[in-house]
Short mmCIF file of C-alpha atoms and ligand atoms in Angstrom, two decimals:
data_model
loop_
_atom_site.label_atom_id
_atom_site.label_comp_id
_atom_site.label_asym_id
_atom_site.label_seq_id
_atom_site.Cartn_x
_atom_site.Cartn_y
_atom_site.Cartn_z
CA MET A 1 0.00 0.00 0.00
CA LYS A 2 2.73 2.38 0.97
CA ARG A 3 4.65 1.54 -2.19
CA LEU A 4 1.52 2.25 -4.24
CA LEU A 5 1.14 5.64 -2.61
CA ILE A 6 4.76 6.46 -3.33
CA ALA A 7 4.27 5.40 -6.94
CA ILE A 8 1.20 7.62 -7.25
CA ALA A 9 3.07 10.49 -5.64
CA LEU A 10 5.96 10.07 -8.07
CA VAL A 11 3.67 9.91 -11.08
CA GLY A 12 1.86 13.01 -9.84
CA ARG A 13 5.09 14.87 -9.36
CA ALA A 14 6.41 13.76 -12.71
CA ALA A 15 3.32 15.12 -14.42
CA LEU A 16 3.39 18.39 -12.55
CA GLY A 17 7.16 18.51 -12.73
CA GLN A 18 7.00 19.03 -16.48
CA ASN A 19 6.56 22.68 -15.58
CA ALA A 20 10.26 22.78 -14.90
CA ALA A 21 10.85 22.20 -18.59
CA ASP A 22 8.78 25.27 -19.45
CA GLY A 23 11.98 27.27 -19.46
CA PRO A 24 13.36 30.21 -17.56
CA ILE A 25 11.07 32.75 -15.97
CA LEU A 26 10.64 35.79 -18.23
CA ALA A 27 8.20 37.82 -16.17
CA ALA A 28 6.09 37.57 -13.03
CA HIS A 29 3.59 39.86 -11.39
CA GLY A 30 1.03 39.82 -8.59
CA LEU A 31 -2.53 40.25 -9.87
CA ASP A 32 -6.08 40.51 -8.66
CA SER A 33 -7.91 37.23 -9.08
CA SER A 34 -10.09 38.73 -11.84
CA ALA A 35 -7.31 40.60 -13.62
CA PHE A 36 -7.24 41.25 -17.36
CA ILE A 37 -4.24 40.00 -19.32
CA ASN A 38 -3.56 41.42 -22.75
CA MET A 39 -0.94 39.60 -24.84
CA TYR A 40 0.59 39.85 -28.28
CA VAL A 41 2.80 36.98 -29.41
CA PRO A 42 3.56 37.15 -33.14
CA ALA A 43 5.17 33.78 -33.88
CA GLY A 44 5.90 30.47 -32.19
CA ALA A 45 3.53 29.17 -29.53
CA VAL A 46 1.86 30.40 -26.39
CA ARG A 47 0.34 28.11 -23.80
CA LEU A 48 -1.94 29.66 -21.17
CA ILE A 49 -2.67 27.79 -17.99
CA ALA A 50 -5.13 28.87 -15.32
CA TRP A 51 -4.02 28.35 -11.76
CA ASP A 52 -5.29 29.13 -8.31
CA ARG A 53 -2.81 31.84 -7.49
CA ASP A 54 -3.18 35.59 -7.73
CA SER A 55 -0.25 36.13 -10.03
CA ILE A 56 0.94 35.83 -13.60
CA VAL A 57 4.11 33.96 -14.40
CA VAL A 58 5.61 33.88 -17.88
CA ARG A 59 8.15 31.23 -18.72
CA GLY A 60 9.64 29.98 -21.89
CA GLN A 61 12.10 30.56 -24.66
CA LYS A 62 12.45 33.57 -26.87
CA SER A 63 15.11 34.68 -29.29
CA LYS A 64 17.85 36.64 -27.59
CA HIS A 65 17.29 39.36 -30.19
CA ASP A 66 13.71 39.91 -29.02
CA ARG A 67 12.45 41.30 -25.78
CA ILE A 68 9.35 40.84 -23.71
CA PHE A 69 7.43 43.99 -23.02
CA PHE A 70 5.59 43.63 -19.76
CA GLY A 71 3.75 46.25 -17.77
CA GLY A 72 0.70 46.89 -15.66
CA GLY A 73 -0.76 46.80 -12.19
CA ARG A 74 -2.81 44.43 -10.09
CA GLN A 75 -5.96 44.86 -12.21
CA GLY A 76 -4.26 43.96 -15.42
CA VAL A 77 -1.09 43.52 -17.40
CA LYS A 78 -0.14 43.88 -21.00
CA MET A 79 2.66 41.94 -22.54
CA ALA A 80 4.13 41.51 -25.99
CA VAL A 81 7.08 39.87 -27.65
CA GLU A 82 8.81 42.50 -29.70
CA SER A 83 11.87 42.96 -31.83
CA PRO A 84 13.85 46.07 -30.91
CA SER A 85 14.45 46.66 -34.62
CA GLY A 86 10.71 47.08 -35.11
CA GLY A 87 10.57 44.17 -37.56
CA ASP A 88 8.98 40.79 -37.05
CA SER A 89 10.07 39.05 -33.90
CA GLU A 90 11.35 35.49 -34.11
CA PRO A 91 9.27 32.57 -32.88
CA SER A 92 9.02 32.35 -29.12
CA ASN A 93 7.64 29.55 -27.00
CA LEU A 94 5.84 30.85 -23.95
CA VAL A 95 4.01 29.26 -21.04
CA VAL A 96 1.89 31.70 -19.10
CA TYR A 97 0.20 30.97 -15.79
CA ILE A 98 -2.70 33.25 -14.98
CA PRO A 99 -5.32 33.50 -12.21
CA ARG A 100 -8.22 31.14 -12.83
CA HIS A 101 -10.82 33.91 -12.73
CA GLY A 102 -8.79 36.29 -14.86
CA ARG A 103 -9.54 37.08 -18.49
CA VAL A 104 -7.12 37.10 -21.36
CA SER A 105 -7.04 38.80 -24.70
CA VAL A 106 -4.43 37.02 -26.79
CA ARG A 107 -3.46 37.93 -30.32
CA THR A 108 -0.96 36.18 -32.52
CA ALA A 109 0.06 36.31 -36.16
CA SER A 110 1.25 32.74 -36.77
CA ALA A 111 1.78 31.56 -33.20
CA ASN A 112 -0.37 28.65 -32.03
CA ILE A 113 -2.41 29.24 -28.90
CA THR A 114 -3.23 26.67 -26.25
CA GLY A 115 -5.44 27.51 -23.29
CA GLU A 116 -6.25 25.34 -20.28
CA GLY A 117 -9.09 26.66 -18.14
CA VAL A 118 -8.58 30.17 -19.47
CA ALA A 119 -11.45 32.52 -20.38
CA GLY A 120 -11.31 35.45 -22.77
CA THR A 121 -10.68 36.22 -26.42
CA PHE A 122 -8.21 34.36 -28.59
CA ASN A 123 -7.33 35.72 -31.97
CA SER A 124 -4.82 34.44 -34.49
CA SER A 125 -4.19 35.14 -38.13
CA SER A 126 -2.83 31.74 -39.16
CA GLY A 127 -2.08 29.99 -35.88
CA ASN A 128 -4.12 27.09 -34.51
CA ILE A 129 -6.11 27.55 -31.33
CA ARG A 130 -6.72 24.74 -28.89
CA LEU A 131 -8.73 25.45 -25.75
CA SER A 132 -9.95 23.18 -22.98
CA GLY A 133 -11.34 23.31 -19.47
CA VAL A 134 -14.16 24.95 -17.55
CA VAL A 135 -14.41 28.67 -18.32
CA SER A 136 -16.85 31.57 -18.04
CA SER A 137 -16.79 32.45 -21.75
CA VAL A 138 -14.63 32.17 -24.83
CA GLU A 139 -14.35 33.99 -28.10
CA ALA A 140 -11.89 32.36 -30.53
CA GLU A 141 -11.10 33.53 -34.03
CA SER A 142 -8.58 32.62 -36.69
CA MET A 143 -8.29 33.54 -40.34
CA ASN A 144 -7.09 30.19 -41.57
CA GLY A 145 -5.91 28.34 -38.50
CA SER A 146 -7.79 25.40 -37.02
CA LEU A 147 -9.72 25.59 -33.77
CA ASP A 148 -10.17 22.71 -31.36
CA LEU A 149 -12.45 23.85 -28.55
CA ASP A 150 -13.13 21.31 -25.84
CA LEU A 151 -14.83 23.52 -23.28
CA THR A 152 -17.40 23.53 -20.55
CA THR A 153 -18.76 27.06 -20.78
CA PRO A 154 -22.06 28.95 -20.82
CA TRP A 155 -20.96 30.99 -23.85
CA LEU A 156 -18.78 30.20 -26.84
CA ARG A 157 -18.20 32.10 -30.04
CA ALA A 158 -15.86 30.65 -32.67
CA ARG A 159 -14.84 31.73 -36.15
CA THR A 160 -12.39 30.51 -38.74
CA GLY A 161 -11.95 31.01 -42.47
CA ASP A 162 -10.72 27.84 -44.09
CA GLY A 163 -9.38 26.16 -40.96
CA HIS A 164 -11.10 23.19 -39.32
CA LEU A 165 -13.40 24.10 -36.44
CA LEU A 166 -14.09 21.38 -33.89
CA ILE A 167 -16.45 22.00 -31.00
CA ARG A 168 -16.72 19.41 -28.29
CA GLY A 169 -17.09 19.26 -24.54
CA ALA A 170 -20.08 20.95 -22.88
CA PRO A 171 -20.65 24.47 -24.16
CA GLN A 172 -24.24 25.76 -23.78
CA ASP A 173 -24.70 28.79 -26.00
CA VAL A 174 -22.66 28.40 -29.19
CA ASP A 175 -22.24 30.68 -32.17
CA ALA A 176 -19.82 29.05 -34.61
CA SER A 177 -18.95 29.69 -38.23
CA THR A 178 -16.43 28.95 -40.95
CA ILE A 179 -16.02 30.18 -44.50
CA GLY A 180 -14.59 27.11 -46.23
CA GLY A 181 -13.45 25.06 -43.25
CA THR A 182 -15.24 21.98 -41.97
CA LEU A 183 -17.29 22.54 -38.82
CA ASP A 184 -17.62 19.50 -36.54
CA VAL A 185 -19.81 19.61 -33.46
CA ILE A 186 -20.00 16.88 -30.84
CA ALA A 187 -21.47 18.74 -27.89
CA PRO A 188 -24.61 17.29 -26.31
CA LYS A 189 -25.20 20.11 -23.79
CA VAL A 190 -25.72 22.88 -26.32
CA LYS A 191 -28.95 24.76 -25.52
CA ARG A 192 -28.75 27.37 -28.24
CA GLY A 193 -26.57 26.82 -31.25
CA GLN A 194 -25.96 28.70 -34.44
CA PHE A 195 -23.72 26.86 -36.91
CA VAL A 196 -22.90 28.54 -40.18
CA SER A 197 -20.59 27.97 -43.12
CA VAL A 198 -20.28 29.18 -46.69
CA SER A 199 -18.70 26.19 -48.40
CA GLY A 200 -17.44 23.97 -45.58
CA ASP A 201 -19.38 20.90 -44.50
CA ILE A 202 -21.10 21.01 -41.12
CA HIS A 203 -21.37 17.80 -39.09
CA TRP A 204 -23.41 17.44 -35.94
CA ILE A 205 -23.22 14.21 -34.02
CA GLY A 206 -25.32 13.28 -31.00
CA SER A 207 -28.66 14.07 -29.49
CA PRO A 208 -29.83 17.66 -29.02
CA ALA A 209 -30.52 18.64 -25.41
CA ARG A 210 -34.13 18.97 -24.26
CA GLY A 211 -35.55 22.30 -25.42
CA ALA A 212 -32.47 23.14 -27.44
CA VAL A 213 -32.79 25.49 -30.40
CA PHE A 214 -30.37 24.86 -33.27
CA ASP A 215 -29.95 26.84 -36.42
CA PHE A 216 -27.73 25.47 -39.22
CA SER A 217 -27.05 27.49 -42.33
CA ASN A 218 -24.79 26.73 -45.26
CA HIS A 219 -24.41 27.98 -48.79
CA SER A 220 -22.75 25.22 -50.80
CA GLY A 221 -21.40 22.96 -48.05
CA ALA A 222 -23.38 20.01 -46.73
CA VAL A 223 -25.15 19.86 -43.37
CA ASP A 224 -24.97 16.36 -41.94
CA LEU A 225 -26.82 15.54 -38.73
CA ALA A 226 -26.13 12.14 -37.20
CA LEU A 227 -28.73 11.83 -34.46
CA THR A 228 -29.00 9.23 -31.72
CA SER A 229 -32.11 7.07 -31.41
CA THR A 230 -33.12 8.97 -28.26
CA THR A 231 -33.38 12.27 -30.11
CA SER A 232 -36.50 14.30 -29.43
CA ALA A 233 -36.65 17.15 -31.91
CA ALA A 234 -38.79 18.98 -34.42
CA LEU A 235 -36.76 19.37 -37.60
CA THR A 236 -37.21 21.80 -40.46
CA LEU A 237 -34.90 21.14 -43.39
CA SER A 238 -34.95 23.45 -46.36
CA SER A 239 -32.69 23.86 -49.35
CA VAL A 240 -33.02 26.01 -52.44
CA SER A 241 -31.41 23.49 -54.76
CA GLY A 242 -29.55 20.95 -52.61
CA ASP A 243 -30.66 17.40 -51.91
CA ILE A 244 -32.50 16.67 -48.70
CA GLU A 245 -31.94 13.15 -47.42
CA ASN A 246 -33.96 11.85 -44.51
CA GLY A 247 -32.40 8.68 -43.14
CA PHE A 248 -35.22 8.22 -40.64
CA THR A 249 -37.27 6.49 -43.26
CA ARG A 250 -40.01 5.35 -40.91
CA VAL A 251 -40.74 8.91 -39.85
CA ARG A 252 -43.34 10.54 -42.05
CA PRO A 253 -42.84 14.22 -42.79
CA ILE A 254 -45.41 16.52 -41.19
CA ALA A 255 -45.28 18.87 -44.10
CA SER A 256 -43.35 19.01 -47.36
CA PRO A 257 -43.79 22.32 -49.10
CA PRO A 258 -41.43 22.76 -52.02
CA ARG A 259 -37.85 22.00 -51.00
CA THR A 260 -38.71 21.88 -47.31
CA VAL A 261 -39.12 18.83 -45.12
CA ARG A 262 -40.54 18.98 -41.61
CA PHE A 263 -40.76 16.07 -39.25
CA ASN A 264 -40.60 15.20 -35.58
CA LEU A 265 -38.39 12.70 -33.85
CA GLY A 266 -39.54 11.46 -30.44
CA GLY A 267 -41.59 14.10 -28.62
CA GLY A 268 -40.10 16.96 -30.64
CA ASP A 269 -38.56 18.74 -27.64
CA ALA A 270 -35.70 20.45 -29.44
CA HIS A 271 -36.05 22.69 -32.47
CA VAL A 272 -33.61 22.14 -35.29
CA SER A 273 -33.64 24.28 -38.39
CA VAL A 274 -31.36 23.63 -41.38
CA ARG A 275 -31.10 25.92 -44.38
CA THR A 276 -28.81 25.66 -47.40
CA PHE A 277 -28.61 27.15 -50.86
CA LYS A 278 -27.19 24.21 -52.79
CA GLY A 279 -25.47 22.13 -50.14
CA ALA A 280 -26.97 18.73 -49.37
CA ILE A 281 -28.83 18.20 -46.11
CA ARG A 282 -28.54 14.75 -44.58
CA VAL A 283 -30.27 13.66 -41.41
CA ARG A 284 -29.59 10.10 -40.34
CA PRO A 285 -29.54 7.84 -37.30
CA GLN A 286 -26.15 7.74 -35.64
CA MET B 1 17.19 15.12 -7.18
CA THR B 2 18.34 16.84 -10.31
CA ASP B 3 16.26 14.78 -12.72
CA GLN B 4 14.15 17.06 -14.96
CA THR B 5 10.95 15.16 -14.37
CA THR B 6 11.11 15.51 -10.60
CA HIS B 7 11.84 19.23 -10.35
CA LEU B 8 9.59 21.34 -8.15
CA THR B 9 6.28 22.37 -9.67
CA GLU B 10 5.59 25.95 -10.63
CA ASP B 11 3.27 26.18 -7.66
CA ASP B 12 5.94 24.95 -5.26
CA ARG B 13 8.52 27.37 -6.61
CA GLN B 14 6.13 30.33 -6.41
CA SER B 15 5.11 29.33 -2.90
CA ALA B 16 8.72 28.92 -1.82
CA ALA B 17 9.48 32.39 -3.17
CA ASP B 18 6.60 34.16 -1.46
CA GLY B 19 6.70 32.09 1.70
CA THR B 20 3.28 30.50 1.33
CA LEU B 21 4.30 26.84 1.22
CA PRO B 22 1.85 24.60 3.00
CA VAL B 23 3.41 23.07 6.11
CA GLU B 24 3.22 19.56 4.70
CA ARG B 25 5.19 20.54 1.57
CA ARG B 26 7.86 22.54 3.34
CA ALA B 27 10.30 19.73 4.20
CA ASP B 28 10.15 18.19 0.71
CA VAL B 29 10.57 21.50 -1.06
CA GLU B 30 13.43 22.64 1.14
CA ALA B 31 15.18 19.31 0.68
CA HIS B 32 14.84 19.65 -3.08
CA LEU B 33 16.09 23.21 -3.10
CA ALA B 34 19.13 22.21 -1.05
CA ASP B 35 19.89 19.57 -3.67
CA CYS B 36 18.91 21.18 -6.95
CA ASP B 37 20.73 24.25 -8.25
CA ALA B 38 18.26 24.82 -11.07
CA CYS B 39 15.22 25.07 -8.80
CA ALA B 40 17.11 27.05 -6.17
CA ALA B 41 18.24 29.59 -8.77
CA ASP B 42 14.72 29.78 -10.11
CA VAL B 43 13.22 30.45 -6.69
CA ALA B 44 15.86 33.12 -6.11
CA ARG B 45 14.92 34.80 -9.40
CA ILE B 46 11.21 34.72 -8.56
CA THR B 47 11.92 36.18 -5.13
CA GLU B 48 13.91 38.98 -6.70
CA LEU B 49 11.23 39.65 -9.33
CA MET B 50 8.52 39.80 -6.68
CA LYS B 51 10.56 42.19 -4.61
CA ARG B 52 11.05 44.49 -7.59
CA THR B 53 7.37 44.33 -8.48
CA ARG B 54 6.43 45.15 -4.90
CA ASP B 55 8.85 48.05 -4.80
CA ALA B 56 7.52 49.41 -8.07
CA MET B 57 3.96 49.23 -6.82
CA LEU B 58 4.81 51.00 -3.58
CA ALA B 59 6.59 53.78 -5.43
CA PRO B 60 4.76 57.08 -6.14
CA PRO B 61 2.50 56.98 -9.24
CA SER B 62 4.91 58.96 -11.40
CA GLU B 63 7.51 56.26 -11.07
CA THR B 64 5.15 53.44 -11.95
CA ALA B 65 4.59 55.08 -15.35
CA SER B 66 1.06 54.67 -16.56
CA LEU B 67 0.28 51.44 -18.29
CA ASP B 68 -0.77 53.21 -21.44
CA ASP B 69 2.55 55.04 -21.61
CA LEU B 70 4.36 51.74 -21.42
CA TRP B 71 2.02 50.16 -23.89
CA SER B 72 2.03 52.85 -26.54
CA PRO B 73 5.24 51.83 -28.37
CA ILE B 74 3.98 48.26 -28.57
CA ARG B 75 0.63 49.43 -29.70
CA ALA B 76 2.19 51.60 -32.37
CA ARG B 77 4.07 48.58 -33.64
CA ILE B 78 0.99 46.39 -33.67
CA GLU B 79 -0.92 49.17 -35.38
CA ALA B 80 1.75 49.46 -38.06
CA SER B 81 1.45 45.78 -38.91
CA LYS B 82 -2.31 45.80 -38.92
CA VAL B 83 -4.88 46.18 -41.59
CA VAL B 84 -7.10 48.68 -39.83
CA SER B 85 -6.50 50.70 -36.68
CA LEU B 86 -7.67 49.48 -33.31
CA GLY B 87 -9.69 52.64 -32.86
CA THR B 88 -10.09 53.71 -29.27
CA GLY B 89 -8.76 50.51 -27.85
CA ALA B 90 -12.11 48.92 -27.12
CA ARG B 91 -12.52 45.28 -28.03
CA PRO B 92 -14.40 44.79 -31.28
CA SER B 93 -17.32 43.19 -29.50
CA ASN B 94 -17.63 46.26 -27.29
CA SER B 95 -17.59 48.70 -30.14
CA ARG B 96 -20.11 47.10 -32.42
CA PRO B 97 -21.31 49.75 -34.78
CA LEU B 98 -24.94 50.74 -34.65
CA ILE B 99 -25.51 48.91 -37.89
CA SER B 100 -24.63 45.59 -36.26
CA LEU B 101 -27.12 46.26 -33.50
CA ILE B 102 -29.83 47.04 -36.01
CA VAL B 103 -29.00 43.91 -37.96
CA GLY B 104 -28.85 41.95 -34.70
CA GLY B 105 -32.32 43.18 -33.86
CA ILE B 106 -33.66 42.18 -37.23
CA ALA B 107 -31.99 38.79 -36.93
CA ALA B 108 -33.59 38.33 -33.51
CA ALA B 109 -36.98 39.24 -34.91
CA LEU B 110 -36.47 36.75 -37.71
CA LEU B 111 -35.43 34.04 -35.33
CA LEU B 112 -38.56 34.72 -33.33
CA THR B 113 -40.64 34.49 -36.49
CA ALA B 114 -38.89 31.27 -37.39
CA VAL B 115 -39.52 29.83 -33.94
CA MET B 116 -43.17 30.91 -34.07
CA LEU B 117 -43.54 29.17 -37.41
CA ARG B 118 -41.87 26.13 -35.98
CA VAL B 119 -43.92 25.76 -32.82
CA ARG B 120 -46.97 24.91 -34.89
CA PRO B 121 -45.67 21.90 -36.75
CA SER B 122 -49.04 20.14 -36.60
CA GLU B 123 -50.57 22.68 -38.95
CA PRO B 124 -48.96 21.83 -42.24
CA ARG B 125 -51.26 24.11 -44.21
CA THR B 126 -50.18 27.13 -42.16
CA SER B 127 -46.55 26.27 -42.71
CA ALA B 128 -47.04 25.64 -46.38
CA THR B 129 -48.89 28.95 -46.71
CA ALA B 130 -46.11 30.76 -44.92
CA GLN B 131 -43.73 29.23 -47.40
CA ALA B 132 -45.74 30.16 -50.47
CA THR B 133 -46.84 33.71 -49.60
CA PRO B 134 -44.21 35.19 -47.32
CA ASP B 135 -45.16 37.87 -44.84
CA THR B 136 -44.03 41.09 -46.50
CA SER B 137 -42.71 42.55 -43.24
CA VAL B 138 -40.42 39.55 -42.79
CA LEU B 139 -39.29 39.87 -46.38
CA ARG B 140 -38.56 43.54 -45.90
CA ALA B 141 -36.70 42.92 -42.64
CA VAL B 142 -34.50 40.31 -44.30
CA SER B 143 -33.65 42.49 -47.24
CA ASP B 144 -33.01 45.42 -44.90
CA SER B 145 -30.52 43.34 -42.95
CA ALA B 146 -28.79 42.23 -46.16
CA THR B 147 -28.60 45.87 -47.25
CA ALA B 148 -27.21 46.92 -43.86
CA TYR B 149 -24.55 44.21 -43.98
CA GLU B 150 -23.71 45.08 -47.56
CA ALA B 151 -23.09 48.70 -46.58
CA GLU B 152 -20.96 47.72 -43.63
CA ALA B 153 -19.00 45.24 -45.76
CA GLN B 154 -18.23 47.99 -48.26
CA ILE B 155 -16.85 50.28 -45.56
CA LEU B 156 -14.65 47.51 -44.19
CA LEU B 157 -13.54 46.55 -47.67
CA ASP B 158 -12.49 50.12 -48.43
CA ARG B 159 -10.39 50.19 -45.27
CA LEU B 160 -8.85 46.84 -46.11
CA GLU B 161 -7.90 48.10 -49.57
CA ILE B 162 -5.95 50.98 -48.08
CA GLN B 163 -3.99 48.69 -45.79
CA ARG B 164 -3.31 45.82 -48.18
CA ALA B 165 0.23 46.86 -48.97
CA THR B 166 1.35 46.53 -45.35
CA MET B 167 -0.08 43.05 -44.86
CA ARG B 168 1.97 39.87 -44.78
CA PRO B 169 1.66 38.12 -48.17
CA GLU B 170 0.34 34.88 -46.64
CA ALA B 171 -2.25 36.77 -44.58
CA ARG B 172 -3.32 38.65 -47.69
CA ALA B 173 -3.64 35.39 -49.63
CA ALA B 174 -5.76 33.82 -46.88
CA ILE B 175 -8.07 36.83 -46.73
CA ASP B 176 -8.45 36.88 -50.52
CA ARG B 177 -9.19 33.16 -50.66
CA ASN B 178 -11.91 33.47 -48.03
CA LEU B 179 -13.34 36.64 -49.52
CA HIS B 180 -13.57 34.93 -52.89
CA THR B 181 -15.54 32.04 -51.37
CA VAL B 182 -18.04 34.43 -49.78
CA ASP B 183 -18.29 36.62 -52.85
CA VAL B 184 -19.08 33.63 -55.07
CA ALA B 185 -21.89 32.70 -52.66
CA ILE B 186 -23.23 36.27 -52.61
CA ALA B 187 -23.18 36.46 -56.41
CA GLU B 188 -25.08 33.17 -56.70
CA LEU B 189 -27.67 34.35 -54.21
CA LYS B 190 -28.16 37.72 -55.89
CA ASP B 191 -28.62 35.91 -59.16
CA ALA B 192 -31.21 33.59 -57.63
CA ILE B 193 -33.01 36.54 -56.00
CA ALA B 194 -33.19 38.33 -59.36
CA ARG B 195 -35.10 35.31 -60.66
CA ASP B 196 -37.19 34.73 -57.53
CA PRO B 197 -37.44 38.06 -55.69
CA ASN B 198 -40.13 37.02 -53.22
CA ASN B 199 -38.32 34.02 -51.79
CA PRO B 200 -37.53 34.83 -48.14
CA ALA B 201 -35.17 31.84 -47.84
CA LEU B 202 -32.90 33.34 -50.50
CA ARG B 203 -32.86 36.70 -48.78
CA GLN B 204 -32.14 35.10 -45.45
CA LEU B 205 -29.24 33.18 -46.98
CA LEU B 206 -27.99 36.39 -48.57
CA ALA B 207 -28.12 38.19 -45.22
CA THR B 208 -26.20 35.30 -43.64
CA SER B 209 -23.54 35.41 -46.35
CA TYR B 210 -23.15 39.15 -45.91
CA ARG B 211 -22.82 38.67 -42.19
CA GLN B 212 -20.06 36.14 -42.91
CA LYS B 213 -18.35 38.66 -45.13
CA VAL B 214 -18.56 41.44 -42.55
CA GLU B 215 -17.18 39.18 -39.83
CA LEU B 216 -14.41 37.98 -42.14
CA LEU B 217 -13.41 41.56 -42.87
CA LYS B 218 -13.45 42.40 -39.17
CA ARG B 219 -11.27 39.38 -38.50
CA ALA B 220 -8.91 40.50 -41.25
CA ASN B 221 -8.71 43.90 -39.60
CA ALA B 222 -8.01 42.43 -36.19
CA SER B 223 -5.27 40.02 -37.18
ZN1 ZN C 1 14.87 20.90 -9.23
#
């Protein structure tokens, strides 16, 4: 028993001890627990980790030619990686610990962003954004980077151009869109969801929550809903010129005006509306 | 204990530096610090940093230079590399132009209409009628929102045009690629509307595509 406890303790320390590999400390500052952290990291990678301390600690590697600008007070700090020459800074690799109830506003050009339990806005031009944990709200945007959002949050807003957008975990109110990127949603707790694309396919897998209201809209991409057998939803599927495929063949449509199909699954608790211009709409059992 | 994987955690090092180590961790941490130069040096650096931060915060306001003073050179640099200026420093979501609010209101009204249409699924004739002879006020609201988005898109597009030269080539290519995708969709929808002007679904899709375009342009401006 004692040996087991020691083993667990060692494993625990090994996992936590990886922090030591984060690199030298670049900045540290005491903060209020709800402080605002504004960051600009052009290239490389930035990993944000929420912790239960009232301070910010920045570790990592940066080019010796660049410097870290860091300033602020207890209510908030601003930091940026900058090149003294005024040109583009070289890639840096930062790990930033921030108070759990703080908020960040992170912007990058090509740097990838990772957030663990961190709320706020995340914006990258071409970097990928990967967020996880329990947070108060998140707004994540990239021009052509991919977004992997595995969050438990009451409010989530996500945008990408032609990157892949994956929404999982347990967000409740979701507003997500892509231009050409694929949008995948596997999030059973969504209460209100708006999922939009122009030419990327949208996939929804699972069973909508009771009373949920979903709105899917696509121009030329497909909307594919793979629903579990326990689904209780009223569906309205309409397309101007795309195919509408109903894989629940034993369910008779309630109404079928031109290019619109309406039918109920189970008691019809959730409301699901799908609209496309020429993209196919497929609804099928999971 | 100098193995990388068994170094002190960040939490331990911070706690050691500010003297807040829990009693039960104290012996372990002190033993490690006595043994490990890397962690000991790190704790010393944190202690020094904290002292300096404390000193700076206790100093009179003039010496702690206002945050905005410190930030302005950075901001100027970010501004120089950006497509469109940050404006007054407010986050985009806080400075939504009036037009967005109007459009938002129309969208909300539409959603409400859509929900109202949906909550009566057992009356197929009503639904079918709604489909065939659209409520003119809904139609007008949808085309108003498309018009509002179109106007906003044009303003953003003009700004983008001015700033194009200063953008990174790969960022410019990504923006152009995405804009092309949306513009193709908008052109197809306008074409379809010209042939079927009273179809509310087309106008709603057009409004959605314009919204996509506006948001894309805003994203381009912010990155
Ligand atoms: Zn150590």
